[in-house]
Amino acid sequence: MRTIGLIGGMSWESTALYYKLINERVRDRMGKLHSAPLLMYSYDFQEIKEMQYAGRWDEAAASLAEVAQRLEGAGARAIVLCTNTMHKLAPDIVSRVTIPFIHIGDATAERIRAKGYRRVGLLGTRFTMEEDFYIDRLRAHDLDVLVPAADERADVNRIIYDELCLGLVEAPSRRRYQEVMAALVGRGAECIILGCTEITMLVGPGDTSVETFDTTAIHAETAADFAIR
């Protein structure tokens, strides 16, 4: 198998899911006692959040690219960035390594298109929902992307940072997400992208009337399949 380099810690709650899901996929596909060869760098997420909210994206990009280079130097044969939001800086990482970068947006869009959907509702941090870097990646796969209204985006973002990244799963927040997803479906969304790696901790298939696409699971499975190939 090929070794995967994971850039995690954003947050560690979802990075732990990556480790579990990748190894479960390898076990299920290969049997016996097989598990994935992985290298991981885990950030102090407080530092990353401060960079995000202060707009220090150049500093964050330099750090992520340097970590990716270190993983490649240690033997990684592909890079997996275990977060949706920081894919804003994917071009900076790609430009500094010679190995494949497994993009979470591409993996998700390919899974959605394989199911025949075209109009998608997107949940994530405010950066993911409001900036072009992620939405344009989905549009490149011929997807029509709907995002929640401004007040809904604020609640979705707050719950991610103030609760889910701290490991808190609250019933009122689940109800709020259910309302937001119902509103997207009412506007024509054929499916919902859980476009933050923590959201899968809060909601899933039983919380909306349409199919959900868990970016954490999809990304992890894609990484495991690369390792096996």
Coordinates of N, CA, C and O in Angstrom, one line a residue, residues 24-108:
E24 N -10.8 1.7 8.7 CA -12.0 0.8 8.5 C -12.1 0.4 7.0 O -12.4 -0.7 6.7
R25 N -11.9 1.4 6.1 CA -12.0 1.1 4.7 C -11.0 0.1 4.2 O -11.3 -0.8 3.5
V26 N -9.8 0.3 4.7 CA -8.7 -0.6 4.3 C -9.0 -2.0 4.9 O -8.8 -3.0 4.2
R27 N -9.4 -2.1 6.1 CA -9.8 -3.4 6.7 C -10.9 -4.1 5.9 O -10.8 -5.3 5.6
D28 N -11.9 -3.3 5.5 CA -13.1 -3.9 4.8 C -12.7 -4.4 3.4 O -13.2 -5.4 2.9
R29 N -11.8 -3.6 2.8 CA -11.4 -4.0 1.4 C -10.3 -5.1 1.4 O -10.3 -5.9 0.4
M30 N -9.4 -5.1 2.3 CA -8.3 -6.0 2.3 C -8.4 -7.2 3.2 O -7.7 -8.2 3.1
G31 N -9.2 -7.1 4.3 CA -9.4 -8.1 5.2 C -8.2 -8.4 6.2 O -7.3 -7.6 6.2
K32 N -8.2 -9.5 6.9 CA -7.2 -9.9 7.8 C -6.9 -8.7 8.8 O -7.9 -8.1 9.3
L33 N -5.7 -8.4 9.1 CA -5.3 -7.4 10.0 C -4.8 -6.1 9.3 O -4.1 -5.3 9.9
H34 N -5.1 -6.0 8.0 CA -4.6 -4.8 7.3 C -5.1 -3.5 7.9 O -6.3 -3.4 8.2
S35 N -4.2 -2.5 7.9 CA -4.5 -1.2 8.2 C -3.7 -0.2 7.4 O -2.7 -0.7 6.7
A36 N -4.0 1.0 7.4 CA -3.4 2.0 6.4 C -2.1 2.5 6.9 O -2.0 2.9 8.1
P37 N -1.1 2.6 6.0 CA 0.2 3.3 6.4 C -0.1 4.8 6.3 O -0.3 5.3 5.2
L38 N 0.0 5.4 7.4 CA -0.3 6.9 7.5 C 0.8 7.7 8.2 O 1.4 7.2 9.2
L39 N 1.0 8.9 7.7 CA 1.8 9.9 8.4 C 0.9 11.0 8.7 O 0.1 11.5 7.9
M40 N 1.0 11.6 10.0 CA 0.1 12.7 10.3 C 0.8 13.8 11.0 O 1.7 13.6 11.9
Y41 N 0.4 15.0 10.6 CA 0.8 16.2 11.3 C -0.5 16.8 11.8 O -1.4 17.1 11.1
S42 N -0.5 17.1 13.2 CA -1.8 17.7 13.8 C -1.5 19.0 14.3 O -0.6 19.2 15.2
Y43 N -2.2 20.0 13.8 CA -2.0 21.4 14.2 C -2.7 21.7 15.6 O -3.6 21.0 16.0
D44 N -2.2 22.8 16.2 CA -2.9 23.4 17.3 C -4.0 24.3 16.7 O -3.7 25.3 16.1
F45 N -5.3 23.9 16.7 CA -6.3 24.5 16.0 C -6.6 26.0 16.4 O -7.0 26.8 15.6
Q46 N -6.3 26.3 17.6 CA -6.5 27.7 18.1 C -5.6 28.6 17.2 O -6.1 29.7 16.8
E47 N -4.4 28.2 16.9 CA -3.6 29.0 16.1 C -4.1 29.2 14.7 O -4.1 30.3 14.1
I48 N -4.7 28.1 14.1 CA -5.3 28.2 12.8 C -6.5 29.1 12.8 O -6.7 29.9 11.9
K49 N -7.4 29.0 13.8 CA -8.6 29.8 13.9 C -8.2 31.3 13.9 O -8.8 32.1 13.3
E50 N -7.2 31.6 14.7 CA -6.7 33.0 14.8 C -6.2 33.5 13.5 O -6.5 34.7 13.1
M51 N -5.5 32.7 12.7 CA -5.1 33.1 11.4 C -6.3 33.3 10.5 O -6.3 34.3 9.7
Q52 N -7.3 32.4 10.5 CA -8.5 32.5 9.7 C -9.2 33.9 9.9 O -9.5 34.6 9.0
Y53 N -9.5 34.1 11.2 CA -10.3 35.3 11.5 C -9.6 36.6 11.4 O -10.2 37.7 11.3
A54 N -8.2 36.5 11.5 CA -7.4 37.8 11.3 C -7.1 38.0 9.8 O -6.4 39.0 9.5
G55 N -7.5 37.0 8.9 CA -7.2 37.2 7.5 C -5.7 36.9 7.2 O -5.2 37.4 6.2
R56 N -5.0 36.2 8.1 CA -3.6 35.9 7.9 C -3.4 34.6 7.0 O -2.8 33.7 7.4
W57 N -4.0 34.7 5.8 CA -4.0 33.5 5.0 C -2.7 33.2 4.4 O -2.3 32.0 4.2
D58 N -1.9 34.2 4.1 CA -0.5 33.9 3.6 C 0.3 33.2 4.6 O 1.1 32.3 4.2
E59 N 0.2 33.6 5.8 CA 0.9 32.9 6.9 C 0.5 31.4 7.0 O 1.3 30.5 7.1
A60 N -0.8 31.2 7.0 CA -1.4 29.9 7.0 C -0.9 29.0 5.8 O -0.6 27.8 6.0
A61 N -1.0 29.6 4.7 CA -0.6 28.9 3.4 C 0.9 28.5 3.5 O 1.2 27.3 3.2
A62 N 1.8 29.3 4.0 CA 3.2 29.0 4.1 C 3.4 27.8 5.1 O 4.2 26.9 4.8
S63 N 2.6 27.8 6.2 CA 2.7 26.8 7.2 C 2.2 25.4 6.6 O 2.9 24.4 6.8
L64 N 1.0 25.4 6.0 CA 0.5 24.2 5.5 C 1.4 23.6 4.4 O 1.6 22.4 4.3
A65 N 1.9 24.5 3.5 CA 2.8 24.0 2.4 C 4.1 23.4 3.0 O 4.5 22.3 2.5
E66 N 4.6 24.0 4.1 CA 5.8 23.5 4.7 C 5.5 22.1 5.3 O 6.4 21.2 5.2
V67 N 4.4 22.0 6.0 CA 4.0 20.7 6.5 C 3.9 19.6 5.5 O 4.3 18.5 5.6
A68 N 3.2 20.0 4.3 CA 3.1 19.0 3.2 C 4.4 18.5 2.7 O 4.6 17.4 2.4
Q69 N 5.3 19.5 2.6 CA 6.7 19.1 2.1 C 7.4 18.1 3.1 O 8.0 17.2 2.7
R70 N 7.2 18.4 4.4 CA 7.8 17.5 5.4 C 7.2 16.1 5.3 O 7.9 15.1 5.4
L71 N 5.8 16.0 5.1 CA 5.2 14.7 4.9 C 5.7 14.0 3.7 O 6.0 12.8 3.7
E72 N 5.9 14.7 2.6 CA 6.4 14.1 1.4 C 7.8 13.6 1.7 O 8.2 12.5 1.3
G73 N 8.6 14.4 2.3 CA 10.0 14.0 2.6 C 10.1 12.8 3.5 O 11.0 12.0 3.5
A74 N 9.0 12.6 4.3 CA 9.0 11.5 5.3 C 8.5 10.2 4.6 O 8.4 9.1 5.2
G75 N 8.0 10.3 3.3 CA 7.6 9.1 2.6 C 6.1 9.1 2.2 O 5.7 8.1 1.6
A76 N 5.4 10.1 2.4 CA 4.0 10.2 2.0 C 3.9 10.2 0.5 O 4.7 10.8 -0.2
R77 N 3.0 9.4 -0.1 CA 2.8 9.4 -1.5 C 1.5 10.1 -2.0 O 1.2 10.2 -3.2
A78 N 0.8 10.7 -1.1 CA -0.3 11.7 -1.4 C -0.5 12.5 -0.1 O -0.2 12.1 1.0
I79 N -1.1 13.7 -0.3 CA -1.5 14.6 0.8 C -3.0 14.6 0.9 O -3.7 14.8 -0.1
V80 N -3.5 14.5 2.2 CA -4.9 14.7 2.5 C -5.0 15.8 3.6 O -4.4 15.6 4.7
L81 N -5.7 16.8 3.2 CA -5.9 18.0 4.2 C -7.2 17.7 4.8 O -8.3 17.8 4.2
C82 N -7.2 17.4 6.1 CA -8.4 16.9 6.8 C -9.3 18.0 7.3 O -9.6 18.2 8.5
T83 N -9.7 18.8 6.4 CA -10.6 20.0 6.7 C -11.1 20.5 5.4 O -10.4 20.4 4.4
N84 N -12.3 21.0 5.3 CA -12.9 21.7 4.1 C -12.3 23.1 4.0 O -11.9 23.5 2.9
T85 N -12.5 23.9 5.1 CA -12.2 25.3 5.0 C -10.8 25.6 4.5 O -10.6 26.5 3.6
M86 N -9.8 24.9 5.0 CA -8.4 25.2 4.6 C -8.1 24.7 3.2 O -6.9 25.0 2.7
H87 N -9.0 24.1 2.5 CA -8.8 23.9 1.1 C -8.8 25.2 0.3 O -8.4 25.2 -0.9
K88 N -9.1 26.3 0.9 CA -8.9 27.6 0.4 C -7.4 27.8 0.0 O -7.1 28.5 -1.0
L89 N -6.5 27.1 0.7 CA -5.1 27.2 0.4 C -4.5 26.0 -0.3 O -3.3 25.8 -0.4
A90 N -5.4 25.2 -0.9 CA -5.0 24.0 -1.6 C -4.0 24.3 -2.7 O -3.0 23.6 -2.9
P91 N -4.2 25.4 -3.5 CA -3.2 25.7 -4.6 C -1.8 26.0 -4.0 O -0.8 25.6 -4.7
D92 N -1.7 26.5 -2.8 CA -0.4 26.8 -2.2 C 0.3 25.5 -1.9 O 1.5 25.4 -2.0
I93 N -0.5 24.5 -1.4 CA 0.1 23.2 -1.1 C 0.5 22.5 -2.3 O 1.7 21.9 -2.4
V94 N -0.4 22.4 -3.3 CA -0.1 21.7 -4.6 C 1.2 22.3 -5.2 O 2.0 21.5 -5.8
S95 N 1.4 23.6 -5.1 CA 2.6 24.2 -5.8 C 3.9 23.8 -5.1 O 5.0 24.0 -5.7
R96 N 3.8 23.2 -3.9 CA 5.1 23.0 -3.2 C 5.4 21.5 -3.0 O 6.4 21.2 -2.4
V97 N 4.6 20.6 -3.5 CA 4.8 19.2 -3.4 C 4.8 18.6 -4.8 O 4.2 19.1 -5.8
T98 N 5.4 17.4 -4.9 CA 5.4 16.7 -6.2 C 4.4 15.5 -6.2 O 4.3 14.8 -7.3
I99 N 3.8 15.2 -5.1 CA 2.9 14.1 -5.0 C 1.5 14.5 -5.1 O 1.2 15.7 -5.0
P100 N 0.5 13.6 -5.4 CA -0.9 14.0 -5.5 C -1.5 14.7 -4.3 O -1.1 14.3 -3.1
F101 N -2.4 15.6 -4.5 CA -3.2 16.2 -3.4 C -4.6 15.8 -3.6 O -5.2 16.1 -4.7
I102 N -5.1 15.0 -2.7 CA -6.5 14.5 -2.8 C -7.5 15.5 -2.3 O -7.6 15.8 -1.1
H103 N -8.2 16.2 -3.3 CA -9.0 17.4 -2.9 C -10.4 16.9 -2.5 O -11.1 16.1 -3.1
I104 N -10.8 17.4 -1.3 CA -12.1 17.0 -0.7 C -13.3 17.4 -1.6 O -14.3 16.7 -1.7
G105 N -13.2 18.6 -2.3 CA -14.3 19.0 -3.1 C -14.4 18.2 -4.3 O -15.6 17.8 -4.7
D106 N -13.3 17.7 -4.9 CA -13.4 16.9 -6.1 C -14.0 15.5 -5.7 O -14.9 15.0 -6.4
A107 N -13.5 14.9 -4.6 CA -14.0 13.6 -4.2 C -15.5 13.7 -3.9 O -16.3 12.8 -4.3
T108 N -16.0 14.8 -3.3 CA -17.4 14.9 -3.0 C -18.2 15.1 -4.2 O -19.3 14.5 -4.4

